[in-house]
Each structure stands twice: as structure tokens, then as C-alpha cells.
């Protein structure tokens, strides 16, 4: 006669022989209660985590700042792809993969021009971040060469305009720029 197979209890770790059914996971009623409490706790935690995720999603859905950042990320990526291989707009340095999307009129000064492609061009990190004012003295003449005096004057005239971007506009522009990026990457 063979000895019955012993199974390890999921709660206390003791070995036991299954007597109730082949699905038995615990050695005693005490361990069964403990297991059911643990399973209930895990289920509750999972539900709470799902609810928290849903609340965060709803908050982000109505958070204009979130969508502004998301669109800026897409626009910057598009500008870097569009201007790939071109020298720095401010100093003329040879293109590098580390180039950034540099605003002629800073985005903090003009929400109206923040996403205007005429206002954003590829520039080196040094000019964009470290040279005072984004190296505007080097930026302007090269920008005139690139887009023309009339367009530069229009940017300068509109630099103090304010635009409150609606979330629906931002979402739509994200789609537009993702399509433009996809086209450039092909």
C-alpha cells in the first residue's frame, strides 16, 4: 500500500494529507479562514488600485497642464525631425542628435506662439539653455534667412498675445503632430 501524498498548507506551511477534496489548499478550518481573509484583502486591494487608476485617469483627462506638456513633447519631436541635419538656428553649429526644439519667442512669454512651427527651430543645447535669452542675437538673422523678414516681424508683433488652449484643441493637435512625426519617420 502506498502512502498518501502530502501537500503543503498555503497558510501555515505544515504538510497535510488532502481529506476533503483534491482542491484542498489548507490543513485546517483555522487556516481556511485565514486564507479566505487573505484572498478578500488582496481582492479589496486590487479593486482599490483599479479605482485609484481610474480617478487618476479622470483627473488627467481634465488637466490642461498635462495636455500642454504632452503636446509640447510631440511638437518638439516633430521640430527635431523636421530640422534634422540643419545647423543650429542661433549659432550655426553643425547638427547633432542632441539638438533641441528652440523657441524664438519663448513659450513662457507667448502662449499664442507656443506651438507655432515658424517660432520653433532646431538649436544646440548651449544656445537654447545656456546662452542668455536663447542666443537671440544669433537666432534672429538666421530665422530671417529661413522664413523671411515679414514672418519674423509677425512673430515679434504677436509675442505678447495670450491663448488659453482648450483640452479638445490640445488633443486634436497631438493627433496632428503624431501623424506628421509618423510621416517624417517613414
PDB file of C-alpha atoms in Angstrom:
ATOM      1  CA  UNK A   1       0.000   0.000   0.000  1.00  0.00           C
ATOM      2  CA  UNK A   2       1.308   3.478  -0.926  1.00  0.00           C
ATOM      3  CA  UNK A   3       1.488   6.314   1.497  1.00  0.00           C
ATOM      4  CA  UNK A   4      -0.927   9.181   0.687  1.00  0.00           C
ATOM      5  CA  UNK A   5       0.764  12.234  -0.903  1.00  0.00           C
ATOM      6  CA  UNK A   6       1.286  15.134   1.476  1.00  0.00           C
ATOM      7  CA  UNK A   7       0.621  18.732   0.445  1.00  0.00           C
ATOM      8  CA  UNK A   8       1.986  21.930   1.962  1.00  0.00           C
ATOM      9  CA  UNK A   9      -0.628  24.194   3.589  1.00  0.00           C
ATOM     10  CA  UNK A  10      -0.881  27.588   1.810  1.00  0.00           C
ATOM     11  CA  UNK A  11      -1.195  29.412   5.144  1.00  0.00           C
ATOM     12  CA  UNK A  12       0.914  27.791   7.847  1.00  0.00           C
ATOM     13  CA  UNK A  13       3.298  25.738   5.692  1.00  0.00           C
ATOM     14  CA  UNK A  14       2.642  22.442   7.504  1.00  0.00           C
ATOM     15  CA  UNK A  15       2.309  19.278   5.443  1.00  0.00           C
ATOM     16  CA  UNK A  16      -1.056  17.501   5.406  1.00  0.00           C
ATOM     17  CA  UNK A  17      -2.952  14.825   3.524  1.00  0.00           C
ATOM     18  CA  UNK A  18      -5.905  16.075   1.485  1.00  0.00           C
ATOM     19  CA  UNK A  19      -9.049  14.631   3.033  1.00  0.00           C
ATOM     20  CA  UNK A  20     -11.866  16.885   1.863  1.00  0.00           C
ATOM     21  CA  UNK A  21     -11.172  17.191  -1.869  1.00  0.00           C
ATOM     22  CA  UNK A  22      -8.348  17.231  -4.395  1.00  0.00           C
ATOM     23  CA  UNK A  23      -8.701  21.054  -4.434  1.00  0.00           C
ATOM     24  CA  UNK A  24      -7.950  21.388  -0.708  1.00  0.00           C
ATOM     25  CA  UNK A  25      -5.242  24.036  -0.091  1.00  0.00           C
ATOM     26  CA  UNK A  26      -5.151  24.250   3.706  1.00  0.00           C
ATOM     27  CA  UNK A  27      -4.728  21.861   6.595  1.00  0.00           C
ATOM     28  CA  UNK A  28      -7.451  23.061   8.991  1.00  0.00           C
ATOM     29  CA  UNK A  29     -10.567  25.247   9.336  1.00  0.00           C
ATOM     30  CA  UNK A  30      -8.385  27.873  11.092  1.00  0.00           C
ATOM     31  CA  UNK A  31      -6.093  28.069   8.050  1.00  0.00           C
ATOM     32  CA  UNK A  32      -9.133  28.095   5.708  1.00  0.00           C
ATOM     33  CA  UNK A  33     -10.483  31.205   7.493  1.00  0.00           C
ATOM     34  CA  UNK A  34      -7.063  32.864   7.338  1.00  0.00           C
ATOM     35  CA  UNK A  35      -6.773  32.046   3.617  1.00  0.00           C
ATOM     36  CA  UNK A  36     -10.216  33.459   2.829  1.00  0.00           C
ATOM     37  CA  UNK A  37      -9.378  36.668   4.753  1.00  0.00           C
ATOM     38  CA  UNK A  38      -6.102  36.994   2.808  1.00  0.00           C
ATOM     39  CA  UNK A  39      -7.885  36.442  -0.505  1.00  0.00           C
ATOM     40  CA  UNK A  40     -10.521  39.024   0.415  1.00  0.00           C
ATOM     41  CA  UNK A  41      -7.797  41.529   1.379  1.00  0.00           C
ATOM     42  CA  UNK A  42      -5.982  41.004  -1.935  1.00  0.00           C
ATOM     43  CA  UNK A  43      -9.226  41.393  -3.873  1.00  0.00           C
ATOM     44  CA  UNK A  44     -10.026  44.621  -1.982  1.00  0.00           C
ATOM     45  CA  UNK A  45      -6.517  45.991  -2.661  1.00  0.00           C
ATOM     46  CA  UNK A  46      -6.860  45.157  -6.351  1.00  0.00           C
ATOM     47  CA  UNK A  47     -10.218  46.966  -6.521  1.00  0.00           C
ATOM     48  CA  UNK A  48      -8.801  49.998  -4.686  1.00  0.00           C
ATOM     49  CA  UNK A  49      -5.837  50.097  -7.052  1.00  0.00           C
ATOM     50  CA  UNK A  50      -8.175  49.964 -10.066  1.00  0.00           C
ATOM     51  CA  UNK A  51     -10.337  52.749  -8.604  1.00  0.00           C
ATOM     52  CA  UNK A  52      -7.250  54.900  -7.950  1.00  0.00           C
ATOM     53  CA  UNK A  53      -6.054  54.338 -11.508  1.00  0.00           C
ATOM     54  CA  UNK A  54      -9.475  55.364 -12.826  1.00  0.00           C
ATOM     55  CA  UNK A  55      -9.535  58.523 -10.646  1.00  0.00           C
ATOM     56  CA  UNK A  56      -6.047  59.484 -11.872  1.00  0.00           C
ATOM     57  CA  UNK A  57      -7.145  58.923 -15.466  1.00  0.00           C
ATOM     58  CA  UNK A  58     -10.188  61.182 -14.950  1.00  0.00           C
ATOM     59  CA  UNK A  59      -8.027  63.861 -13.316  1.00  0.00           C
ATOM     60  CA  UNK A  60      -5.547  63.792 -16.203  1.00  0.00           C
ATOM     61  CA  UNK A  61      -8.394  63.866 -18.703  1.00  0.00           C
ATOM     62  CA  UNK A  62      -9.365  67.302 -17.357  1.00  0.00           C
ATOM     63  CA  UNK A  63      -5.846  68.567 -16.593  1.00  0.00           C
ATOM     64  CA  UNK A  64      -4.919  71.178 -19.193  1.00  0.00           C
ATOM     65  CA  UNK A  65      -1.316  71.246 -17.965  1.00  0.00           C
ATOM     66  CA  UNK A  66      -0.959  67.537 -18.690  1.00  0.00           C
ATOM     67  CA  UNK A  67      -2.170  68.012 -22.271  1.00  0.00           C
ATOM     68  CA  UNK A  68       0.028  71.110 -22.778  1.00  0.00           C
ATOM     69  CA  UNK A  69       3.091  69.073 -21.788  1.00  0.00           C
ATOM     70  CA  UNK A  70       2.026  66.140 -23.957  1.00  0.00           C
ATOM     71  CA  UNK A  71       1.551  68.393 -26.987  1.00  0.00           C
ATOM     72  CA  UNK A  72       4.841  70.215 -26.366  1.00  0.00           C
ATOM     73  CA  UNK A  73       6.612  66.856 -26.331  1.00  0.00           C
ATOM     74  CA  UNK A  74       5.093  65.920 -29.713  1.00  0.00           C
ATOM     75  CA  UNK A  75       5.801  69.350 -31.259  1.00  0.00           C
ATOM     76  CA  UNK A  76       9.414  69.263 -30.051  1.00  0.00           C
ATOM     77  CA  UNK A  77       9.887  65.784 -31.518  1.00  0.00           C
ATOM     78  CA  UNK A  78       8.436  66.959 -34.839  1.00  0.00           C
ATOM     79  CA  UNK A  79      10.732  70.022 -34.931  1.00  0.00           C
ATOM     80  CA  UNK A  80      13.807  67.892 -34.245  1.00  0.00           C
ATOM     81  CA  UNK A  81      12.816  65.521 -37.066  1.00  0.00           C
ATOM     82  CA  UNK A  82      11.882  68.367 -39.441  1.00  0.00           C
ATOM     83  CA  UNK A  83      15.189  70.198 -38.892  1.00  0.00           C
ATOM     84  CA  UNK A  84      17.388  67.081 -38.718  1.00  0.00           C
ATOM     85  CA  UNK A  85      20.731  67.773 -40.374  1.00  0.00           C
ATOM     86  CA  UNK A  86      20.305  71.565 -40.307  1.00  0.00           C
ATOM     87  CA  UNK A  87      22.720  73.731 -38.312  1.00  0.00           C
ATOM     88  CA  UNK A  88      21.774  75.414 -35.027  1.00  0.00           C
ATOM     89  CA  UNK A  89      19.380  78.262 -35.775  1.00  0.00           C
ATOM     90  CA  UNK A  90      21.167  80.534 -33.277  1.00  0.00           C
ATOM     91  CA  UNK A  91      24.913  79.904 -33.749  1.00  0.00           C
ATOM     92  CA  UNK A  92      25.176  77.818 -36.908  1.00  0.00           C
ATOM     93  CA  UNK A  93      26.840  74.851 -35.170  1.00  0.00           C
ATOM     94  CA  UNK A  94      26.808  71.582 -37.101  1.00  0.00           C
ATOM     95  CA  UNK A  95      23.745  69.451 -36.364  1.00  0.00           C
ATOM     96  CA  UNK A  96      23.979  66.874 -33.584  1.00  0.00           C
ATOM     97  CA  UNK A  97      21.394  64.354 -32.359  1.00  0.00           C
ATOM     98  CA  UNK A  98      21.272  66.267 -29.059  1.00  0.00           C
ATOM     99  CA  UNK A  99      19.743  69.375 -30.706  1.00  0.00           C
ATOM    100  CA  UNK A 100      16.579  70.701 -29.099  1.00  0.00           C
ATOM    101  CA  UNK A 101      13.445  72.475 -30.277  1.00  0.00           C
ATOM    102  CA  UNK A 102      14.307  76.110 -29.609  1.00  0.00           C
ATOM    103  CA  UNK A 103      11.633  78.837 -29.453  1.00  0.00           C
ATOM    104  CA  UNK A 104      12.395  82.263 -30.985  1.00  0.00           C
ATOM    105  CA  UNK A 105       9.718  83.855 -28.800  1.00  0.00           C
ATOM    106  CA  UNK A 106       9.932  81.913 -25.508  1.00  0.00           C
ATOM    107  CA  UNK A 107       6.888  79.795 -24.740  1.00  0.00           C
ATOM    108  CA  UNK A 108       6.556  81.444 -21.340  1.00  0.00           C
ATOM    109  CA  UNK A 109       6.163  84.843 -22.992  1.00  0.00           C
ATOM    110  CA  UNK A 110       3.630  83.849 -25.623  1.00  0.00           C
ATOM    111  CA  UNK A 111       1.128  81.050 -25.169  1.00  0.00           C
ATOM    112  CA  UNK A 112      -0.246  82.074 -28.580  1.00  0.00           C
ATOM    113  CA  UNK A 113       3.043  81.200 -30.357  1.00  0.00           C
ATOM    114  CA  UNK A 114       3.964  78.230 -28.171  1.00  0.00           C
ATOM    115  CA  UNK A 115       3.134  75.648 -30.842  1.00  0.00           C
ATOM    116  CA  UNK A 116       3.626  77.794 -33.972  1.00  0.00           C
ATOM    117  CA  UNK A 117       6.129  75.978 -36.212  1.00  0.00           C
ATOM    118  CA  UNK A 118       7.519  79.302 -37.505  1.00  0.00           C
ATOM    119  CA  UNK A 119       8.553  80.103 -33.931  1.00  0.00           C
ATOM    120  CA  UNK A 120      10.327  76.806 -33.182  1.00  0.00           C
ATOM    121  CA  UNK A 121      13.541  75.604 -34.802  1.00  0.00           C
ATOM    122  CA  UNK A 122      16.310  73.154 -34.060  1.00  0.00           C
ATOM    123  CA  UNK A 123      19.103  74.535 -31.897  1.00  0.00           C
ATOM    124  CA  UNK A 124      22.059  73.339 -29.894  1.00  0.00           C
ATOM    125  CA  UNK A 125      21.728  72.856 -26.150  1.00  0.00           C
ATOM    126  CA  UNK A 126      24.239  75.614 -25.463  1.00  0.00           C
ATOM    127  CA  UNK A 127      22.254  78.277 -27.326  1.00  0.00           C
ATOM    128  CA  UNK A 128      18.856  77.039 -26.201  1.00  0.00           C
ATOM    129  CA  UNK A 129      19.616  76.714 -22.490  1.00  0.00           C
ATOM    130  CA  UNK A 130      22.825  78.442 -21.507  1.00  0.00           C
ATOM    131  CA  UNK A 131      23.475  81.495 -23.693  1.00  0.00           C
ATOM    132  CA  UNK A 132      21.463  84.435 -22.334  1.00  0.00           C
ATOM    133  CA  UNK A 133      17.968  84.648 -23.801  1.00  0.00           C
ATOM    134  CA  UNK A 134      18.423  81.683 -26.131  1.00  0.00           C
ATOM    135  CA  UNK A 135      21.145  83.493 -28.148  1.00  0.00           C
ATOM    136  CA  UNK A 136      18.500  85.742 -29.702  1.00  0.00           C
ATOM    137  CA  UNK A 137      21.192  87.890 -31.404  1.00  0.00           C
ATOM    138  CA  UNK A 138      22.273  84.897 -33.460  1.00  0.00           C
ATOM    139  CA  UNK A 139      18.773  83.408 -33.769  1.00  0.00           C
ATOM    140  CA  UNK A 140      17.006  86.361 -35.420  1.00  0.00           C
ATOM    141  CA  UNK A 141      19.254  86.831 -38.506  1.00  0.00           C
ATOM    142  CA  UNK A 142      19.235  83.106 -39.296  1.00  0.00           C
ATOM    143  CA  UNK A 143      15.471  82.988 -38.759  1.00  0.00           C
ATOM    144  CA  UNK A 144      15.040  85.870 -41.254  1.00  0.00           C
ATOM    145  CA  UNK A 145      17.085  83.843 -43.761  1.00  0.00           C
ATOM    146  CA  UNK A 146      14.942  80.779 -43.113  1.00  0.00           C
ATOM    147  CA  UNK A 147      11.376  82.154 -43.023  1.00  0.00           C
ATOM    148  CA  UNK A 148      11.698  85.788 -44.158  1.00  0.00           C
ATOM    149  CA  UNK A 149      11.626  89.222 -42.524  1.00  0.00           C
ATOM    150  CA  UNK A 150       7.848  89.560 -42.774  1.00  0.00           C
ATOM    151  CA  UNK A 151       7.226  86.301 -40.868  1.00  0.00           C
ATOM    152  CA  UNK A 152       9.768  87.247 -38.169  1.00  0.00           C
ATOM    153  CA  UNK A 153       8.111  90.642 -37.729  1.00  0.00           C
ATOM    154  CA  UNK A 154       4.732  88.923 -37.435  1.00  0.00           C
ATOM    155  CA  UNK A 155       6.135  86.690 -34.675  1.00  0.00           C
ATOM    156  CA  UNK A 156       7.554  89.722 -32.858  1.00  0.00           C
ATOM    157  CA  UNK A 157       4.280  91.657 -33.164  1.00  0.00           C
ATOM    158  CA  UNK A 158       2.291  88.755 -31.753  1.00  0.00           C
ATOM    159  CA  UNK A 159       4.686  87.777 -28.982  1.00  0.00           C
ATOM    160  CA  UNK A 160       2.507  89.118 -26.184  1.00  0.00           C
ATOM    161  CA  UNK A 161      -0.740  87.556 -27.370  1.00  0.00           C
ATOM    162  CA  UNK A 162      -2.284  85.114 -24.970  1.00  0.00           C
ATOM    163  CA  UNK A 163      -4.145  81.977 -25.935  1.00  0.00           C
ATOM    164  CA  UNK A 164      -5.892  79.742 -23.489  1.00  0.00           C
ATOM    165  CA  UNK A 165      -5.674  76.350 -25.118  1.00  0.00           C
ATOM    166  CA  UNK A 166      -8.727  74.153 -24.709  1.00  0.00           C
ATOM    167  CA  UNK A 167      -8.159  70.484 -23.896  1.00  0.00           C
ATOM    168  CA  UNK A 168     -10.018  69.434 -27.050  1.00  0.00           C
ATOM    169  CA  UNK A 169      -7.671  71.635 -29.159  1.00  0.00           C
ATOM    170  CA  UNK A 170      -4.621  70.157 -27.468  1.00  0.00           C
ATOM    171  CA  UNK A 171      -5.811  66.583 -28.040  1.00  0.00           C
ATOM    172  CA  UNK A 172      -6.512  67.326 -31.701  1.00  0.00           C
ATOM    173  CA  UNK A 173      -3.087  68.924 -32.179  1.00  0.00           C
ATOM    174  CA  UNK A 174      -1.434  65.899 -30.556  1.00  0.00           C
ATOM    175  CA  UNK A 175      -3.072  63.717 -33.223  1.00  0.00           C
ATOM    176  CA  UNK A 176      -1.930  66.105 -35.967  1.00  0.00           C
ATOM    177  CA  UNK A 177       1.678  66.132 -34.776  1.00  0.00           C
ATOM    178  CA  UNK A 178       1.785  62.376 -34.275  1.00  0.00           C
ATOM    179  CA  UNK A 179       0.700  61.991 -37.901  1.00  0.00           C
ATOM    180  CA  UNK A 180       3.385  64.482 -39.023  1.00  0.00           C
ATOM    181  CA  UNK A 181       6.025  62.620 -36.997  1.00  0.00           C
ATOM    182  CA  UNK A 182       4.959  59.289 -38.471  1.00  0.00           C
ATOM    183  CA  UNK A 183       5.227  60.772 -41.971  1.00  0.00           C
ATOM    184  CA  UNK A 184       8.743  62.077 -41.296  1.00  0.00           C
ATOM    185  CA  UNK A 185       9.904  58.798 -39.750  1.00  0.00           C
ATOM    186  CA  UNK A 186       8.889  56.757 -42.809  1.00  0.00           C
TER     187      UNK A 186
END
